[in-house]
mmCIF file of C-alpha atoms in Angstrom:
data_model
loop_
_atom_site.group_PDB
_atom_site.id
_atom_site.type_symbol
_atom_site.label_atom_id
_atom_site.label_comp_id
_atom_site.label_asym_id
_atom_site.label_seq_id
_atom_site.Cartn_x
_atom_site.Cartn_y
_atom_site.Cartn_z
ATOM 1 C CA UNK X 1 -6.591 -11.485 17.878
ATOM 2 C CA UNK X 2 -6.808 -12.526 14.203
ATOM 3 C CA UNK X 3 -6.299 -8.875 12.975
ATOM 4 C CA UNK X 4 -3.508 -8.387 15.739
ATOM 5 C CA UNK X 5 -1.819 -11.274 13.824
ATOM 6 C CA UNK X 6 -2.483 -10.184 10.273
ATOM 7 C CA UNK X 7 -1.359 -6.490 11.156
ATOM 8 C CA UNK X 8 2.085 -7.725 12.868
ATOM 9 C CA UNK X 9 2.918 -10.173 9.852
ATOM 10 C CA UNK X 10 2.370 -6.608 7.309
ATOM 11 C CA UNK X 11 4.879 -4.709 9.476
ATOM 12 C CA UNK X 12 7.453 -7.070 9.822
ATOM 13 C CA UNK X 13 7.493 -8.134 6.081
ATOM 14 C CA UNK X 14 9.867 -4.580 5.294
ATOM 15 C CA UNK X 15 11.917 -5.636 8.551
ATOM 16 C CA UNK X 16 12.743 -9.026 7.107
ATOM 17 C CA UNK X 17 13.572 -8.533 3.741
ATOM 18 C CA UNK X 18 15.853 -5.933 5.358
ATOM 19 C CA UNK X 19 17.377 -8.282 7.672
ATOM 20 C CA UNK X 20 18.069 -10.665 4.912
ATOM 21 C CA UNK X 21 20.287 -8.350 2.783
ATOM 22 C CA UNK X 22 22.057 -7.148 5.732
ATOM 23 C CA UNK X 23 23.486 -11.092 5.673
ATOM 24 C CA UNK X 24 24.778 -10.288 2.163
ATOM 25 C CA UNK X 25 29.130 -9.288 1.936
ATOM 26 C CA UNK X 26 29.416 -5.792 2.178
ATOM 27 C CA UNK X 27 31.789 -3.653 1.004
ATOM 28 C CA UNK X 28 31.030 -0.306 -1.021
ATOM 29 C CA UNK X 29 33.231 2.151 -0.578
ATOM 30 C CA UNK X 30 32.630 4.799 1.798
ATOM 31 C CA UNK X 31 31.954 8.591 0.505
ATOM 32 C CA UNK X 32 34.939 10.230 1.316
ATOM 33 C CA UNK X 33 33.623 12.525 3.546
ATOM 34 C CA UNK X 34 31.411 10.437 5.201
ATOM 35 C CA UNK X 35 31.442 10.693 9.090
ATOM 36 C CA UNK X 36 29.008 8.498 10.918
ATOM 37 C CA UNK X 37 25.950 10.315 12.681
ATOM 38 C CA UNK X 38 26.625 10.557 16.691
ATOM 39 C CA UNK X 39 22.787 9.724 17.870
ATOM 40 C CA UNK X 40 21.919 7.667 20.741
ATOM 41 C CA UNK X 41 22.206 4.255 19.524
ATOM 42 C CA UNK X 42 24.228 4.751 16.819
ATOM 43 C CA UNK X 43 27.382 2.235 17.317
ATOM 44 C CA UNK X 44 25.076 -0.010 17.557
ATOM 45 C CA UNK X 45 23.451 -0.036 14.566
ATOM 46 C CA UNK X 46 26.463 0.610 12.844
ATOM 47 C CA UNK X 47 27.299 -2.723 14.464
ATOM 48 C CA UNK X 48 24.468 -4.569 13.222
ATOM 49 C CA UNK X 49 24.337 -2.822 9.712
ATOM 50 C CA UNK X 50 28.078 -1.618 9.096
ATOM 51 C CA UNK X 51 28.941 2.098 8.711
ATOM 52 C CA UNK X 52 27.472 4.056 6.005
ATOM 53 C CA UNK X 53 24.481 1.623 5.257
ATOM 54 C CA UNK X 54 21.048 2.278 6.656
ATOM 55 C CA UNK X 55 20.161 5.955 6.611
ATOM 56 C CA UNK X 56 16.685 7.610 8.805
ATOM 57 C CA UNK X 57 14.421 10.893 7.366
ATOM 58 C CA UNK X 58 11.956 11.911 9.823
ATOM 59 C CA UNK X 59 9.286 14.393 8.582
ATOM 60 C CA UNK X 60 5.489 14.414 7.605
ATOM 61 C CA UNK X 61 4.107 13.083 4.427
ATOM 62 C CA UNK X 62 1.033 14.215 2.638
ATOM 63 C CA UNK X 63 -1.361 12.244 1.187
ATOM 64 C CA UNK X 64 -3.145 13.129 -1.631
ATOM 65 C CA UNK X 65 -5.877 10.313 -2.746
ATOM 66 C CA UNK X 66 -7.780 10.011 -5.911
ATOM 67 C CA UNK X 67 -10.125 7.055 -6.446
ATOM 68 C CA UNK X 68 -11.210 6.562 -9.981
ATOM 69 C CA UNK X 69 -14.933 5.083 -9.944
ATOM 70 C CA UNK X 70 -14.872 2.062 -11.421
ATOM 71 C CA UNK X 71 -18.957 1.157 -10.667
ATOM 72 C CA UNK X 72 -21.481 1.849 -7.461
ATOM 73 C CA UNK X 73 -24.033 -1.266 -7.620
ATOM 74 C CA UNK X 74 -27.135 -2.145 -5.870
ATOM 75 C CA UNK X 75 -27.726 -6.281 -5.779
ATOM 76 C CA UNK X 76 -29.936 -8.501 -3.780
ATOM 77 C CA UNK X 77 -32.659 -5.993 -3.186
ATOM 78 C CA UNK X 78 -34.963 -6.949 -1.463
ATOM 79 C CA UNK X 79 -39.194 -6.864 -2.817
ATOM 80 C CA UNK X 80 -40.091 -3.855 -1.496
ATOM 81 C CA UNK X 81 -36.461 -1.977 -1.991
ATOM 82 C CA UNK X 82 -36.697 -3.507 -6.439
ATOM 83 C CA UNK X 83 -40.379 -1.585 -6.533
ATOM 84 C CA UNK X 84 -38.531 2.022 -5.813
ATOM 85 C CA UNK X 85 -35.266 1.060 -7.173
ATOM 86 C CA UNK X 86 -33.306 -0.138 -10.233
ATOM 87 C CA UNK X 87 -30.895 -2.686 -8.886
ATOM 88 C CA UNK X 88 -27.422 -1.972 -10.883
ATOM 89 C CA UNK X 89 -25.208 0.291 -11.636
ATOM 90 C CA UNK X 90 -25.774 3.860 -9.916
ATOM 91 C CA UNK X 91 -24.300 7.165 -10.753
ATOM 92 C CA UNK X 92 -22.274 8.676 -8.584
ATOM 93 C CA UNK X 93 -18.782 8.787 -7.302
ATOM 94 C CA UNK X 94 -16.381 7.795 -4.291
ATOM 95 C CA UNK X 95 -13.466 10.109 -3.435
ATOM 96 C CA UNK X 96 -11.491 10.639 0.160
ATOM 97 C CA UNK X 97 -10.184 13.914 1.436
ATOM 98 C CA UNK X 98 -5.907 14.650 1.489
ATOM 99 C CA UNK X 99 -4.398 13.407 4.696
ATOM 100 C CA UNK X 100 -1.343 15.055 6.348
ATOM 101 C CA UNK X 101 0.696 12.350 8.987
ATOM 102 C CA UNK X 102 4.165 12.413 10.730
ATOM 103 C CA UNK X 103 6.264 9.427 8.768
ATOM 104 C CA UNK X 104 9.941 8.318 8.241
ATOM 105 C CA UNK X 105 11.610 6.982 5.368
ATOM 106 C CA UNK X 106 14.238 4.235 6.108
ATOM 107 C CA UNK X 107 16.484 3.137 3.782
ATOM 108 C CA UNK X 108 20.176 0.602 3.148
ATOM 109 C CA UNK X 109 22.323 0.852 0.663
ATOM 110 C CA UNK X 110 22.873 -2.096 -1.270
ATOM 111 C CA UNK X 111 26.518 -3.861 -0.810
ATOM 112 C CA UNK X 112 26.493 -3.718 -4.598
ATOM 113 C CA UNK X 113 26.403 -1.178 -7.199
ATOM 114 C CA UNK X 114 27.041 2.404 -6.624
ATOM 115 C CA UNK X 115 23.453 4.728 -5.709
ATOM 116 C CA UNK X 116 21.305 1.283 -4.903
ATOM 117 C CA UNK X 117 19.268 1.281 -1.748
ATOM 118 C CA UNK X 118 16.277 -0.482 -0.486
ATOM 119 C CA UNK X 119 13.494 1.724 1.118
ATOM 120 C CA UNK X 120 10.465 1.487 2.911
ATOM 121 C CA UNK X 121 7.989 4.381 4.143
ATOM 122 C CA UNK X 122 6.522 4.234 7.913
ATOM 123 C CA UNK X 123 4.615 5.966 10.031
ATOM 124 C CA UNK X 124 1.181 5.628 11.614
ATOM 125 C CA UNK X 125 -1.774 3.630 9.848
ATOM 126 C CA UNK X 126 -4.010 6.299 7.934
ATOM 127 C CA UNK X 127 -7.958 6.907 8.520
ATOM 128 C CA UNK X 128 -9.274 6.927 4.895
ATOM 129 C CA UNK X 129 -12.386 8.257 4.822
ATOM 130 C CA UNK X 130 -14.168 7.185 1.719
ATOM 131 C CA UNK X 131 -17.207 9.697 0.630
ATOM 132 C CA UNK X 132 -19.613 10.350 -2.008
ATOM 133 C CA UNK X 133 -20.799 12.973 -4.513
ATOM 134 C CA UNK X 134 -23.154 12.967 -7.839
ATOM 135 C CA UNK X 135 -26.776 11.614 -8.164
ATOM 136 C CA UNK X 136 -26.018 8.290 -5.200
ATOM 137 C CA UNK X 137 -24.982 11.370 -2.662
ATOM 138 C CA UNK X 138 -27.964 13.972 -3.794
ATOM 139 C CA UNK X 139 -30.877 11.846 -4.210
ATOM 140 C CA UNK X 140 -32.807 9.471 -1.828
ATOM 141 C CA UNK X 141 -32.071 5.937 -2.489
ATOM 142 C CA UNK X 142 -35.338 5.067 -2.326
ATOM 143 C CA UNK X 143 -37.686 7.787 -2.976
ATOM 144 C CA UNK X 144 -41.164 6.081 -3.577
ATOM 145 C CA UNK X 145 -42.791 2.492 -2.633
ATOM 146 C CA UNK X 146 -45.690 1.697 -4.832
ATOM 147 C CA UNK X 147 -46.212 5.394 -5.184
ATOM 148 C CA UNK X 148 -45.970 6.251 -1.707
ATOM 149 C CA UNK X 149 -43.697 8.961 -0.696
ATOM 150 C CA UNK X 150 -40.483 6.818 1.722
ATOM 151 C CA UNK X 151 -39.500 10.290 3.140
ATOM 152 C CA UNK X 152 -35.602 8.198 3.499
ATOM 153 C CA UNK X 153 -33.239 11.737 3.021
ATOM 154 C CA UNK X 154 -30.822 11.824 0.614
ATOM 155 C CA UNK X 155 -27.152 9.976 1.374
ATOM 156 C CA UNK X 156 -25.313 12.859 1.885
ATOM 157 C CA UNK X 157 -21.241 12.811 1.490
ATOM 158 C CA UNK X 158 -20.635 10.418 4.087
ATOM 159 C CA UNK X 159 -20.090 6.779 3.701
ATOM 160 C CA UNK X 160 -17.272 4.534 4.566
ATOM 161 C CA UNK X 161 -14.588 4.755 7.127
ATOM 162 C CA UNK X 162 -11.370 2.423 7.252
ATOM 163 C CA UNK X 163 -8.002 2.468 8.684
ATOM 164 C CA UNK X 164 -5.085 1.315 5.797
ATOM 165 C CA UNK X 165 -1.585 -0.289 6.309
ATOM 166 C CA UNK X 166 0.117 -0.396 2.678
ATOM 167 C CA UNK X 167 3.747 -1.465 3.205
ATOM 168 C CA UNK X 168 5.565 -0.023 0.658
ATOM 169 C CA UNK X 169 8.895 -1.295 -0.477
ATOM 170 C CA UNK X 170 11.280 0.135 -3.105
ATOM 171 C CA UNK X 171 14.116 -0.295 -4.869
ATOM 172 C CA UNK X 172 16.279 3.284 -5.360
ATOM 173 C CA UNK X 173 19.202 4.366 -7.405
ATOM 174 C CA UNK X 174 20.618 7.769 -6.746
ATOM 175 C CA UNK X 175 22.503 9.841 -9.133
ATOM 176 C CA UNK X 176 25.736 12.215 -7.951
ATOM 177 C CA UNK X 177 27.042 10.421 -5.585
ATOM 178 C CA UNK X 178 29.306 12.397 -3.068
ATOM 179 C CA UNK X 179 28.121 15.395 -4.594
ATOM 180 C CA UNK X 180 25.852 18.147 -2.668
ATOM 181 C CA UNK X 181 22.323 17.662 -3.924
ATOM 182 C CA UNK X 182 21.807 13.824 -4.973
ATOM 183 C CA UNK X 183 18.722 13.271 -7.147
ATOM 184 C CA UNK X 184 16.931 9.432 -7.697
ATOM 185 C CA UNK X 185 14.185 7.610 -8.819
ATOM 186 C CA UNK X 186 13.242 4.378 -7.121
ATOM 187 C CA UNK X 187 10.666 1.551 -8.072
ATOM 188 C CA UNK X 188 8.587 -1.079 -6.434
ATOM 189 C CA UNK X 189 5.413 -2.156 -4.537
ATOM 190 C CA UNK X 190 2.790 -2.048 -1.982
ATOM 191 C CA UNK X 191 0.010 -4.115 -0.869
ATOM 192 C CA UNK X 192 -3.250 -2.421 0.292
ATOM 193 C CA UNK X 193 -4.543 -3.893 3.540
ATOM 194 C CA UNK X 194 -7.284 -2.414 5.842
ATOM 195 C CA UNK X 195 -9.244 -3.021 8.929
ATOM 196 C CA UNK X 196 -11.424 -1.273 11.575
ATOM 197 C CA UNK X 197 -13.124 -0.910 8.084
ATOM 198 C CA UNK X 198 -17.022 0.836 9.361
ATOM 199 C CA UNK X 199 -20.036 3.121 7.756
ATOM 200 C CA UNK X 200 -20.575 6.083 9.308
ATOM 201 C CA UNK X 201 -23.202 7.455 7.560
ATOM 202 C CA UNK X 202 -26.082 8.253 9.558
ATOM 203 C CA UNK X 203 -28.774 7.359 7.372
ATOM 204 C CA UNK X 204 -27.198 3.817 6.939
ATOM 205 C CA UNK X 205 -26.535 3.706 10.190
ATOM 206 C CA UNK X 206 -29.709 5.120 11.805
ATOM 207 C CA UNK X 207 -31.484 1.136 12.359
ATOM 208 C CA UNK X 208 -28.081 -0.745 12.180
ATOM 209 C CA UNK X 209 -24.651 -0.639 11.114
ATOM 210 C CA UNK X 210 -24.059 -2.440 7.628
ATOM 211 C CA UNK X 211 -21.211 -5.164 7.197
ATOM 212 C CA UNK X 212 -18.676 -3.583 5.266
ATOM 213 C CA UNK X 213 -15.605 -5.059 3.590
ATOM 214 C CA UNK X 214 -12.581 -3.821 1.388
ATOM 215 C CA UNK X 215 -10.541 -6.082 -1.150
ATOM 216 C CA UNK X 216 -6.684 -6.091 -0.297
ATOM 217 C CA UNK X 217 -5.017 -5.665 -2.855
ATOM 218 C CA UNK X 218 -1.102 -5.578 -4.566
ATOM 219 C CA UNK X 219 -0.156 -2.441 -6.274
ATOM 220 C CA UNK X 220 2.648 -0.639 -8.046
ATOM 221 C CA UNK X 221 5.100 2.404 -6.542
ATOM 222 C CA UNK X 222 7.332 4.939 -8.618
ATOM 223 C CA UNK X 223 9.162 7.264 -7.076
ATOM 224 C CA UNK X 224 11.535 10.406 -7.520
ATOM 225 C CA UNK X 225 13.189 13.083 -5.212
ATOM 226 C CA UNK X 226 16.555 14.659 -4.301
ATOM 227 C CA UNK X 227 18.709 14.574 -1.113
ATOM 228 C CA UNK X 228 20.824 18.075 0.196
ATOM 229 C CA UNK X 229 23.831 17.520 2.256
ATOM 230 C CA UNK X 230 23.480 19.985 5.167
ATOM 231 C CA UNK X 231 26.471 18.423 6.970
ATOM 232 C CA UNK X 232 28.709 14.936 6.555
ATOM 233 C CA UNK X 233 25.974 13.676 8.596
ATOM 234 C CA UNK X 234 22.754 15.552 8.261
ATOM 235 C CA UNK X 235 20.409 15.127 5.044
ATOM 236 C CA UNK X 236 17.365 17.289 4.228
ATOM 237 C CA UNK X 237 14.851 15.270 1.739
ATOM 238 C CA UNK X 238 12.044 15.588 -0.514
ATOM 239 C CA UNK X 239 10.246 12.261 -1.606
ATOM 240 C CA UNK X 240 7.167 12.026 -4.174
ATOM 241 C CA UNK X 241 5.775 8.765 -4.495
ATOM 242 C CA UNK X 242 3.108 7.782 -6.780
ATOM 243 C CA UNK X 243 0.834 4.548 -5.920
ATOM 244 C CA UNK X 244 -1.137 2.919 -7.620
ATOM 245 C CA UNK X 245 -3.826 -0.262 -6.953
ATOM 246 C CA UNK X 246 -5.967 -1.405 -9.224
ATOM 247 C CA UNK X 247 -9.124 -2.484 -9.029
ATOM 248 C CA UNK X 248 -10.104 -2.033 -5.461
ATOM 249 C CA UNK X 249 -13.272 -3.425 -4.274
ATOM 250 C CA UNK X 250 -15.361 -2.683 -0.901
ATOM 251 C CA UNK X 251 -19.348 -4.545 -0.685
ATOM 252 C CA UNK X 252 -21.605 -3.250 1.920
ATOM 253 C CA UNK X 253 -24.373 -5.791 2.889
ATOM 254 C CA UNK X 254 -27.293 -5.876 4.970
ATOM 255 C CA UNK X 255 -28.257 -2.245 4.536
ATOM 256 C CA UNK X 256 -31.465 -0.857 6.290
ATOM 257 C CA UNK X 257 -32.937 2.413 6.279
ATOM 258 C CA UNK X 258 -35.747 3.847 8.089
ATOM 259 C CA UNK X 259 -38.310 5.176 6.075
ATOM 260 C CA UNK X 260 -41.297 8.293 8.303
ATOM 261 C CA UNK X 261 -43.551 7.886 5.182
ATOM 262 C CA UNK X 262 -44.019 3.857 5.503
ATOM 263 C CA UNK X 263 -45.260 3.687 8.788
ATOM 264 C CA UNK X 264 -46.306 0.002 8.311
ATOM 265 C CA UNK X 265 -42.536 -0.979 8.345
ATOM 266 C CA UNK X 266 -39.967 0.123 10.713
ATOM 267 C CA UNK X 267 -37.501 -0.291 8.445
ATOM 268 C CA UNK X 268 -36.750 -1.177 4.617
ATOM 269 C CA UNK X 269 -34.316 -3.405 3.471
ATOM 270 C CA UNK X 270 -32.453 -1.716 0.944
ATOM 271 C CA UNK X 271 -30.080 -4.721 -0.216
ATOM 272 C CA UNK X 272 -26.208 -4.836 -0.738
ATOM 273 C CA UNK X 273 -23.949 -2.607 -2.295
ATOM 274 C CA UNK X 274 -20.532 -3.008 -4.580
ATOM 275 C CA UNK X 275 -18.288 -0.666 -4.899
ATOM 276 C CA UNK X 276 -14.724 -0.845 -7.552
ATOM 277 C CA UNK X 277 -12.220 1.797 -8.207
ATOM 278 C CA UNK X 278 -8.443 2.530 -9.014
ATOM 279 C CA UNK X 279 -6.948 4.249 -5.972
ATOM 280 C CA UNK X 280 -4.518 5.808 -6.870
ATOM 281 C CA UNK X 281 -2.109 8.220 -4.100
ATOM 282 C CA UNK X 282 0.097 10.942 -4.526
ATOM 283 C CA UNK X 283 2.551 11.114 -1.120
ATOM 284 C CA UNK X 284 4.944 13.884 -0.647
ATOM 285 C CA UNK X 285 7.534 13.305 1.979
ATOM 286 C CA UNK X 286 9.442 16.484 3.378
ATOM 287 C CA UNK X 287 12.099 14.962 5.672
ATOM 288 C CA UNK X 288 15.514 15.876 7.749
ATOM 289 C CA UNK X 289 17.777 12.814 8.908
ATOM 290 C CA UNK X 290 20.998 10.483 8.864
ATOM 291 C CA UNK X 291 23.160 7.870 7.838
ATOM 292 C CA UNK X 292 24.123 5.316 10.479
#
């Protein structure tokens, strides 16, 4: 119920800073050839929002993320996990596999100015997939006990699995107005949050599953792309977005392995581990839509 709260407060943060500048006097000029999209619904929102305000691109958006290891760190080991293994820093990396998603971009243009809107990017909450390569994925975390073979397999890619709402908002100013092929750059932020956050690496997973968490965190947005008129109502769109948050945390505690050469334990208690990096996200939006 908790996260049900939480999740509803994130998506309706774009909706009311939305709501709050539709309150603000309008009155921009209308393009010239601007003729109001006739979609179910329409006079409506044109009611709510005025004519020629909030605009819609539907599309898919692809999702291109790059985590920069900060540090992967083994504390609290326990006795017989510190005799095989150095707690500390380990080598090895994180890194998650491109994503491709169905998403809109909705946007209203400020009542002042001339090119300012406010946008947001929607669509359905991501699976990141967090895995790992280098020495951490390759080698057994704990290889020997006292000299005694552990025969615990080597990691393997897999590691952590989490689902990711960052509402991004941004502030837009496009260039050419009224003319054919409108470029812009935009500006703003985003603020990681993520739940359903699980390990699903079979190794760590094999005697229990681990608690796993991941920091939220605030992070930065630029942006850049160009509009095509295909009609007085229709707009094609491409969007690239760059985001960026720093210093992104996730700790995995309670970890247990089984270990077939230590028969006189079921299990070993490895210990926790702390992981930091930069994510940083490349999303390309390619979108068709209208203004209200």
């Amino acid at each position: 119920m908790k996260i049900r709260t939480v999740l509803t407060a994130r998506l309706l943060a774009p909706c009311v800073l939305l709501t709050g500048l539709l309150l603000a006097p309008p009155a921009l000029a209308m393009d010239q050839d601007y003729r109001p999209a006739q979609v179910p619904g329409g006079n409506l929102v044109r009611r709510v929002f005025g004519d020629n305000r909030l605009y819609f691109r539907f599309g898919a958006s692809y999702l291109d993320p790059n985590l920069k290891t900060r540090s992967i760190e083994l504390k609290n080991l326990s006795n017989i996990a510190e005799v095989a293994v150095e707690p500390g820093p380990q080598e090895g990396e994180a890194y998650a596999d491109p994503l491709l998603l169905p998403g809109a971009i909705i946007g209203y243009r400020l009542p002042w100015g001339s090119g300012w809107s406010l946008e947001t990017l929607v669509g359905l909450p991501p699976t990141l997939e967090v895995k790992l390569k280098g020495k951490i994925a390759d080698e057994p975390l704990v290889e020997e006990a006292q000299g005694i073979p552990t025969g615990v397999p080597p990691l393997g890619n897999d590691a952590v699995k989490t689902k990711a709402i960052p509402p991004i908002i941004t502030v837009v100013k496009r260039f050419r107005e009224g003319e054919i092929l409108r470029p812009y750059l935009g500006l703003g932020g985003t603020y990681l949050y993520t739940y359903d956050t699980r390990v699903n690496n079979r190794i760590l997973t094999e005697v229990g599953h681990p608690d796993v968490d991941i920091e939220n965190r605030f992070g930065w947005v630029a942006q850049a792309g160009l509009d095509m008129r295909l009609s007085r109502q229709w707009w094609a769109a491409l969007d690239v977005k760059y985001i960026n948050v720093p210093n992104v945390k996730g700790t995995m505690r309670r970890t247990f392995i089984r270990a077939p050469g230590l028969p006189q334990y079921d299990f070993v208690e490895v210990g926790d581990a702390e992981f930091v990096a930069d994510m940083e996200v490349f999303a390309v939006h390619l979108g068709l839509g209208f203004t209200f």
